[in-house]
Amino acid sequence: MRTEHNLHSLPAFPVYALGFTSDTRLVLGGGGGTSKSGIKNKLRLYDVDEKKTDLKLVDEYELEKGEDAPMTLATTSQTGEFACGINSTREIVEKGDNQNCRVFSINEDKITPQRTAKTIGSASVEQYQRVTSFSRDQQLLAVGSTDNEISLLSYPDLAPVSKPFTIPAGELYDADFTESNLLVVGTEGLYLLGLPSSEKGKGKADTPLELIKTINRPQISGLADGTKLAFRAARFNPQTPTILYAIMNSTPPRTAGRQKKQDRLAYLCKWEFTAGTAENTPASWTLVKTKSISTKSITVFDVSQNGKLLAYGSSDCSINVLDAKTLAPFLAILSSHDFPPTALKFNPSSTLLVSASADSSVRVIAVPDPVQSGQVVGGKTSIVLILAAIIAVLLAFFIQSGRL
């Protein structure tokens, strides 16, 4: 499907994180990190023109010298604040006081720092915040790092409400919420945790989170022996939280000599939750569909707030959008960036999709309305077209036979 989209070059600004504070207001985070490249680490605020898919710079906040680039970012719809992961300077990190979790507000079109918290226990500058996610009511904030721990903080005060959860194996990559659960994404499993109630959570920072369910990697038939599978991202459907989508990348075994390299296939897995009964049937997550959606590893993933569309970017630098119900292709933009995308997000009303890359570029994509475009999510338009075609054939038959 064709749609309006624009690539915006942002010289000397590799982008690693982004989020919308409103339908047309975008926050970007990026920079050169702690390297001595001369590229400064910044947060930027832009206004987005929905029709023209243009960007207008509103404000820029430069981080202190020696601090790391923002690597992850999540926004709130209620206050317009956003939280992001930014490592402190090497000296502060090595002293064990890394204020890695930062909260900023936007006041009179200015990015303003508000609060900080330490969630990374390590004094190594190699560890950084990789995951930032708000709960549905925006009263909790999940913060995960490359040490494979995820901390659950109350918001806005950033006080711990439980002991950190450490994934038992693999690397931590993502997190998402339902009203009563936190899903933690590790490469070797999805971990569903129970959330503390607002009353139980007060003053109970030493209480561990309850592990309710571990979802293991599904088996994929037809893969070469020795192929490794790893979860990369997962999201609940915002409108139907009993539906869970997960991205799984594959790594084929190394080939010897001049043998042709195998594709690194990526899969989209869809689970549905079935509530248990009071008798003998337990609650369960059932894998209902697994689909190969890319021949290259997927790097970023998002679900639209209206629950109708799924978007992903892969290491072939493309951006793709799928129908959330049927998993059928809806929109594809090839060669969206020169480097693989590092961040991807729908705006709150699901009318825009923005991707970013370390090649110092951002692509703004206008998302067509599935109804107006003739591709109603769920396949209803296809059914109508088929019925119309059948009726047309029958009418032609009756006319030719003289019955009409």
Coordinates of N, CA and C in Angstrom, one line a residue, residues 10-19 26-35 38-45 60-64 67-73 84-87 342-343 356-362:
L10 N 19.1 14.0 10.5 CA 19.5 14.8 11.6 C 21.0 14.7 11.8
P11 N 21.7 15.6 11.2 CA 23.2 15.5 11.2 C 23.8 15.4 12.6
A12 N 24.7 14.5 12.8 CA 25.4 14.3 14.0 C 24.5 14.0 15.2
F13 N 23.4 13.2 14.9 CA 22.5 12.9 16.0 C 22.0 11.4 15.8
P14 N 22.8 10.4 16.1 CA 22.3 9.1 16.0 C 21.2 8.9 17.0
V15 N 20.0 8.3 16.6 CA 18.9 8.3 17.5 C 18.7 6.8 18.0
Y16 N 18.5 6.7 19.3 CA 18.3 5.3 19.9 C 17.0 5.2 20.6
A17 N 16.3 6.3 20.8 CA 15.0 6.1 21.6 C 14.1 7.2 21.1
L18 N 12.8 6.9 21.1 CA 11.8 7.9 20.8 C 10.4 7.6 21.5
G19 N 9.6 8.6 21.5 CA 8.2 8.5 22.1 C 7.4 9.7 21.8
L26 N 6.8 14.8 19.5 CA 7.7 13.7 19.5 C 9.0 14.0 20.2
V27 N 9.4 13.1 21.1 CA 10.7 13.2 21.8 C 11.7 12.2 21.2
L28 N 12.9 12.7 20.9 CA 14.0 11.8 20.5 C 15.1 11.8 21.4
G29 N 15.8 10.7 21.6 CA 17.0 10.6 22.4 C 18.1 10.0 21.7
G30 N 19.3 10.5 21.8 CA 20.5 9.9 21.1 C 21.8 10.7 21.3
G31 N 22.7 10.3 20.5 CA 24.1 11.0 20.5 C 25.2 10.0 20.3
G32 N 26.4 10.4 20.6 CA 27.6 9.6 20.4 C 28.0 8.7 21.6
G33 N 27.2 8.7 22.7 CA 27.5 7.9 23.8 C 28.7 8.5 24.6
T34 N 29.5 7.6 25.2 CA 30.7 8.0 25.9 C 31.9 8.1 25.1
S35 N 31.8 7.7 23.8 CA 33.0 7.8 22.9 C 33.4 9.2 22.7
G38 N 33.0 13.4 19.5 CA 32.6 14.8 19.4 C 31.1 15.0 19.2
I39 N 30.4 13.8 19.0 CA 28.9 13.9 18.9 C 28.3 14.0 20.2
K40 N 27.5 15.0 20.5 CA 27.0 15.3 21.8 C 25.7 14.5 22.0
N41 N 25.4 14.2 23.3 CA 24.3 13.4 23.7 C 23.1 14.4 24.0
K42 N 22.0 14.1 23.5 CA 20.9 15.1 23.6 C 19.5 14.4 23.6
L43 N 18.6 15.2 24.1 CA 17.1 15.0 24.0 C 16.6 16.1 23.1
R44 N 15.7 15.7 22.2 CA 15.1 16.7 21.3 C 13.6 16.6 21.3
L45 N 12.9 17.7 21.2 CA 11.5 17.8 21.1 C 11.1 18.4 19.8
E60 N 15.8 21.5 22.4 CA 16.9 20.6 22.5 C 17.6 20.7 23.9
Y61 N 17.8 19.5 24.5 CA 18.4 19.5 25.8 C 19.7 18.7 25.7
E62 N 20.8 19.4 26.0 CA 22.1 18.7 25.9 C 22.5 18.1 27.3
L63 N 22.9 16.9 27.3 CA 23.3 16.2 28.5 C 24.7 16.7 29.0
E64 N 25.0 16.5 30.2 CA 26.3 16.9 30.7 C 27.4 16.1 30.1
E67 N 28.2 12.1 30.3 CA 27.1 11.2 30.4 C 26.8 10.5 29.1
D68 N 26.1 9.3 29.3 CA 25.9 8.5 28.1 C 24.7 9.0 27.3
A69 N 24.5 8.4 26.1 CA 23.3 8.8 25.3 C 22.1 8.1 25.8
P70 N 20.9 8.7 25.7 CA 19.6 8.1 26.0 C 19.4 6.9 25.2
M71 N 19.3 5.7 25.8 CA 19.2 4.4 25.1 C 17.8 3.9 25.1
T72 N 16.9 4.4 25.9 CA 15.5 3.9 26.0 C 14.6 5.0 26.5
L73 N 13.3 5.0 26.1 CA 12.5 6.1 26.5 C 11.0 5.7 26.5
C84 N 13.6 8.1 30.8 CA 14.5 7.5 29.9 C 15.7 7.0 30.6
G85 N 16.5 6.1 29.9 CA 17.7 5.6 30.5 C 19.0 6.3 30.1
I86 N 19.7 6.9 31.0 CA 20.9 7.7 30.7 C 21.9 7.4 31.8
N87 N 23.0 6.8 31.4 CA 24.1 6.5 32.4 C 24.7 7.8 32.8
T342 N 16.5 1.6 15.2 CA 16.8 1.4 16.6 C 15.6 1.7 17.5
A343 N 14.6 2.4 16.9 CA 13.4 2.7 17.7 C 12.2 2.8 16.7
A356 N 13.4 5.3 13.8 CA 14.7 6.0 13.9 C 15.9 5.1 13.8
S357 N 17.0 5.6 13.5 CA 18.2 4.8 13.3 C 19.5 5.5 13.8
A358 N 20.5 4.7 14.0 CA 21.8 5.3 14.4 C 22.5 5.9 13.2
D359 N 21.9 5.9 12.0 CA 22.4 6.6 10.9 C 22.0 8.1 10.9
S360 N 21.5 8.6 12.1 CA 21.1 10.0 12.2 C 19.9 10.3 11.3
S361 N 19.0 9.5 11.3 CA 17.8 9.8 10.6 C 16.5 9.3 11.3
V362 N 15.4 9.9 10.9 CA 14.1 9.6 11.4 C 13.1 9.6 10.3

